[in-house]
Structure formats: C-alpha cells, structure tokens
Amino acid sequence: NHWFRQGKKSQYTAANVAIVPGGRAGLSRLMASLHNVNVGYFLPDYTAYQQLLGEFTGVAPIAIAHDQDGLRTSPEHLRRQIQLHGLGAFLWSNPANPTGEPIEGDTLRQYVEIARQENTMMLMDEFYSHYMYEQDSSSGRPFHTLSSAEFVEDVNKDPICIVNGFTKNWRLPGWRCCWV
C-alpha cells in the first residue's frame, strides 16, 4: 500500500491478505485452491515451479516460451498463449528467477489488463521485486522496486494474486514469513 497503492480506493488489508510460513507454502496454498485449471509458466523461470505445479491434480502445467530474446514476452504473445492454451492461471516470478529480467512499467500494466480481460488469475511471485539495481528517480520511492499492485484497480476483484515475503527482499533468510 505504501509504495504502490497511495491514493487508490482499494487497499490490501488483514481482510484480503494471508500470512503463511514461507514462499513455498504460499505458492502451495494457491495451487491447492485451483481445480481443473491450465496454469502457464515461462521457461526459463524458477526451477521449483515445475515440481510445484506437478504436485496438484487440479492443475495442468503448461510451459510457455518467451517470444523476445528468449527472456521476455510481449503482451500480445502473453494474450495469445492464454487464449491458445485456455489458461485459467499464470505463474511467474518478477523479476524472473534465474535471469533477473524484470516486467515493469507499461508492459506490467498491460499484463494486469490482460488478466482482467481474459479472466486469468495471475500468480505473481514478487520475492525478488526489490532486487533492482538501476536507479529509478521517477517513481518517488527511495529505491527501485516493482509490483503488479501498482496496476491493480480493485484488490478484491482483479485476478492478481501477489506472493511476497521477508526472505529475499528484506534479506532475512530463515524468516519463513510470506504474504499472499
């Protein structure tokens, strides 16, 4: 809320955020809540996604290749893949793990709009969102960071689910605390 929801009508609160014991637990709870859903994920991305997605019978994992330099996906390509594969959800880390490729600005805004328009749940793993080393003086934030929360219109209705925690962004390894 502090960096990405200032002045916006809907806010993240205790009523719409869950606290769980770590990122894997957060992602596992999300997967367990899905039933008969095709879930897309980018290649390359966090290697644990393939294993995680394969553990839940209600989830059909579908790997999607990037269309730009093997590291990025245009909004048009994302929309085509959602429609082509009937994706009800899409999971990715932002910035991407292991490549560090960020999705931000207008591209991230378009991804969030596509989620709304296509009614596809975007499962946003933002554990590395503070790992941005370039300066961004235009945002007004004390450091360069990103989040899909910036482009969510209604936190209770938009199909965007953000997963984040202490372990990476706040450099607190061992603190198994995650919010969804």
Coordinates of C-alpha atoms in Angstrom, one line a residue:
N1 CA 0.0 0.0 0.0
H2 CA 2.7 2.4 1.0
W3 CA 4.6 2.4 -2.4
F4 CA 2.0 1.1 -4.9
R5 CA -1.5 1.9 -3.6
Q6 CA -1.2 5.5 -2.5
G7 CA -4.4 7.4 -3.2
K8 CA -6.2 4.3 -4.6
K9 CA -9.6 3.4 -3.5
S10 CA -8.9 -0.3 -2.7
Q11 CA -6.1 -1.3 -0.4
Y12 CA -4.6 -4.5 0.9
T13 CA -5.7 -5.2 4.5
A14 CA -5.8 -8.0 7.0
A15 CA -9.2 -9.0 5.4
N16 CA -7.6 -9.8 2.0
V17 CA -4.0 -10.8 2.8
A18 CA -3.0 -14.2 4.2
I19 CA 0.2 -14.8 6.2
V20 CA 1.8 -18.2 5.7
P21 CA 5.1 -19.9 6.7
G22 CA 7.2 -19.2 3.7
G23 CA 7.0 -18.7 -0.1
R24 CA 6.7 -22.4 -1.0
A25 CA 3.8 -22.6 1.5
G26 CA 2.2 -19.6 -0.1
L27 CA 2.5 -20.9 -3.6
S28 CA 1.3 -24.4 -2.5
R29 CA -1.8 -22.9 -0.9
L30 CA -2.5 -21.1 -4.2
M31 CA -2.1 -24.3 -6.2
A32 CA -4.3 -26.3 -3.8
S33 CA -7.1 -23.8 -4.3
L34 CA -7.2 -24.3 -8.1
H35 CA -9.2 -27.1 -9.6
N36 CA -9.3 -28.2 -13.3
V37 CA -7.1 -25.3 -14.4
N38 CA -4.4 -24.9 -17.0
V39 CA -1.6 -23.0 -15.4
G40 CA 1.0 -21.4 -17.6
Y41 CA 4.6 -20.6 -16.6
F42 CA 7.5 -19.2 -18.5
L43 CA 10.7 -21.0 -19.4
P44 CA 13.2 -20.2 -18.1
D45 CA 11.8 -19.4 -14.7
Y46 CA 12.2 -20.6 -11.1
T47 CA 13.0 -24.3 -11.3
A48 CA 10.8 -25.2 -8.4
Y49 CA 7.7 -24.2 -10.4
Q50 CA 7.7 -27.4 -12.5
Q51 CA 7.8 -29.5 -9.4
L52 CA 5.2 -27.4 -7.6
L53 CA 2.8 -27.5 -10.5
G54 CA 3.1 -31.2 -10.9
E55 CA 2.1 -32.0 -7.3
F56 CA -1.6 -30.9 -7.6
T57 CA -4.1 -33.0 -9.5
G58 CA -6.3 -30.0 -10.3
V59 CA -3.6 -28.2 -12.1
A60 CA -2.3 -28.8 -15.6
P61 CA 1.1 -27.1 -16.0
I62 CA 1.8 -25.6 -19.4
A63 CA 5.3 -24.2 -20.2
I64 CA 5.4 -21.1 -22.4
A65 CA 8.4 -20.0 -24.3
H66 CA 9.3 -16.3 -24.4
D67 CA 9.0 -14.5 -27.8
Q68 CA 11.6 -11.8 -27.3
D69 CA 15.3 -12.8 -27.0
G70 CA 14.3 -15.9 -25.1
L71 CA 14.0 -13.8 -21.9
R72 CA 10.9 -11.5 -22.4
T73 CA 7.3 -11.9 -23.5
S74 CA 5.3 -9.2 -25.3
P75 CA 1.8 -8.6 -24.0
E76 CA 0.4 -9.7 -27.4
H77 CA 2.3 -13.1 -27.0
L78 CA 1.0 -13.5 -23.5
R79 CA -2.6 -12.9 -24.6
R80 CA -2.2 -15.4 -27.5
Q81 CA -0.8 -18.1 -25.2
I82 CA -3.6 -17.6 -22.7
Q83 CA -6.2 -18.0 -25.4
L84 CA -4.4 -20.8 -27.3
H85 CA -3.9 -23.0 -24.1
G86 CA -7.1 -21.9 -22.3
L87 CA -5.0 -20.7 -19.3
G88 CA -7.1 -20.1 -16.2
A89 CA -3.9 -19.0 -14.3
F90 CA -0.4 -18.0 -15.0
L91 CA 2.5 -18.2 -12.5
W92 CA 5.8 -16.2 -12.8
S93 CA 8.4 -14.6 -10.8
N94 CA 9.1 -10.9 -11.3
P95 CA 11.9 -10.1 -11.8
A96 CA 12.4 -13.5 -13.3
N97 CA 14.4 -16.1 -11.4
P98 CA 17.1 -17.0 -12.6
T99 CA 17.5 -14.4 -15.4
G100 CA 16.7 -11.3 -13.4
E101 CA 14.6 -9.9 -16.3
P102 CA 12.0 -7.5 -14.9
I103 CA 8.5 -6.9 -16.1
E104 CA 7.6 -3.4 -15.2
G105 CA 6.1 -0.1 -16.4
D106 CA 3.7 -0.2 -19.3
T107 CA 4.4 -3.9 -20.0
L108 CA 3.4 -4.9 -16.5
R109 CA 0.3 -2.6 -16.7
Q110 CA -0.7 -4.4 -19.9
Y111 CA -0.2 -7.8 -18.3
V112 CA -2.5 -6.8 -15.5
E113 CA -5.1 -5.6 -18.0
I114 CA -4.8 -8.9 -20.0
A115 CA -5.5 -10.8 -16.7
R116 CA -8.7 -8.7 -16.2
Q117 CA -9.8 -9.0 -19.9
E118 CA -9.1 -12.7 -20.2
N119 CA -10.2 -13.6 -16.7
T120 CA -6.9 -15.3 -16.0
M121 CA -5.6 -15.4 -12.4
M122 CA -2.0 -14.0 -12.4
L123 CA 0.0 -15.6 -9.6
M124 CA 2.8 -13.0 -9.1
D125 CA 5.8 -14.3 -7.3
E126 CA 7.4 -10.9 -6.3
F127 CA 10.0 -12.3 -3.8
Y128 CA 12.8 -10.6 -5.8
S129 CA 11.0 -7.3 -6.6
H130 CA 13.5 -5.2 -4.6
Y131 CA 16.5 -6.7 -6.4
M132 CA 16.6 -3.8 -8.9
Y133 CA 20.0 -2.2 -9.1
E134 CA 19.3 0.6 -11.6
Q135 CA 18.2 4.0 -10.2
D136 CA 14.6 5.0 -10.8
S137 CA 14.1 8.6 -9.7
S138 CA 10.8 8.9 -11.5
S139 CA 8.8 6.7 -9.0
G140 CA 9.4 8.8 -5.9
R141 CA 10.3 5.6 -4.0
P142 CA 13.6 5.5 -2.1
F143 CA 14.9 2.6 -4.2
H144 CA 13.9 0.9 -7.5
T145 CA 11.3 -1.7 -7.0
L146 CA 8.3 -3.1 -8.9
S147 CA 4.9 -4.7 -8.2
S148 CA 1.8 -5.6 -10.1
A149 CA -0.1 -4.0 -7.1
E150 CA 0.6 -0.7 -8.9
F151 CA -1.8 -1.6 -11.7
V152 CA -4.5 -3.4 -9.8
E153 CA -7.7 -1.5 -9.9
D154 CA -9.6 -3.4 -7.2
V155 CA -7.6 -5.6 -4.8
N156 CA -10.7 -7.7 -4.0
K157 CA -11.8 -8.3 -7.6
D158 CA -8.9 -8.1 -10.0
P159 CA -7.4 -11.6 -10.8
I160 CA -4.0 -10.7 -9.5
C161 CA -2.6 -12.7 -6.5
I162 CA 0.8 -11.4 -5.2
V163 CA 3.2 -13.6 -3.2
N164 CA 6.0 -11.9 -1.3
G165 CA 7.9 -12.3 1.9
F166 CA 10.8 -11.4 4.2
T167 CA 13.4 -14.0 3.0
K168 CA 14.6 -12.3 -0.2
N169 CA 13.5 -8.6 -0.4
W170 CA 14.3 -7.8 3.2
R171 CA 17.4 -10.1 3.3
L172 CA 16.1 -12.1 6.2
P173 CA 16.9 -15.7 5.4
G174 CA 15.3 -18.1 7.7
W175 CA 12.3 -15.9 8.4
R176 CA 9.7 -18.1 6.9
C177 CA 7.1 -15.4 6.6
C178 CA 5.2 -14.9 3.4
W179 CA 2.1 -12.9 2.5
V180 CA -0.4 -13.8 -0.3

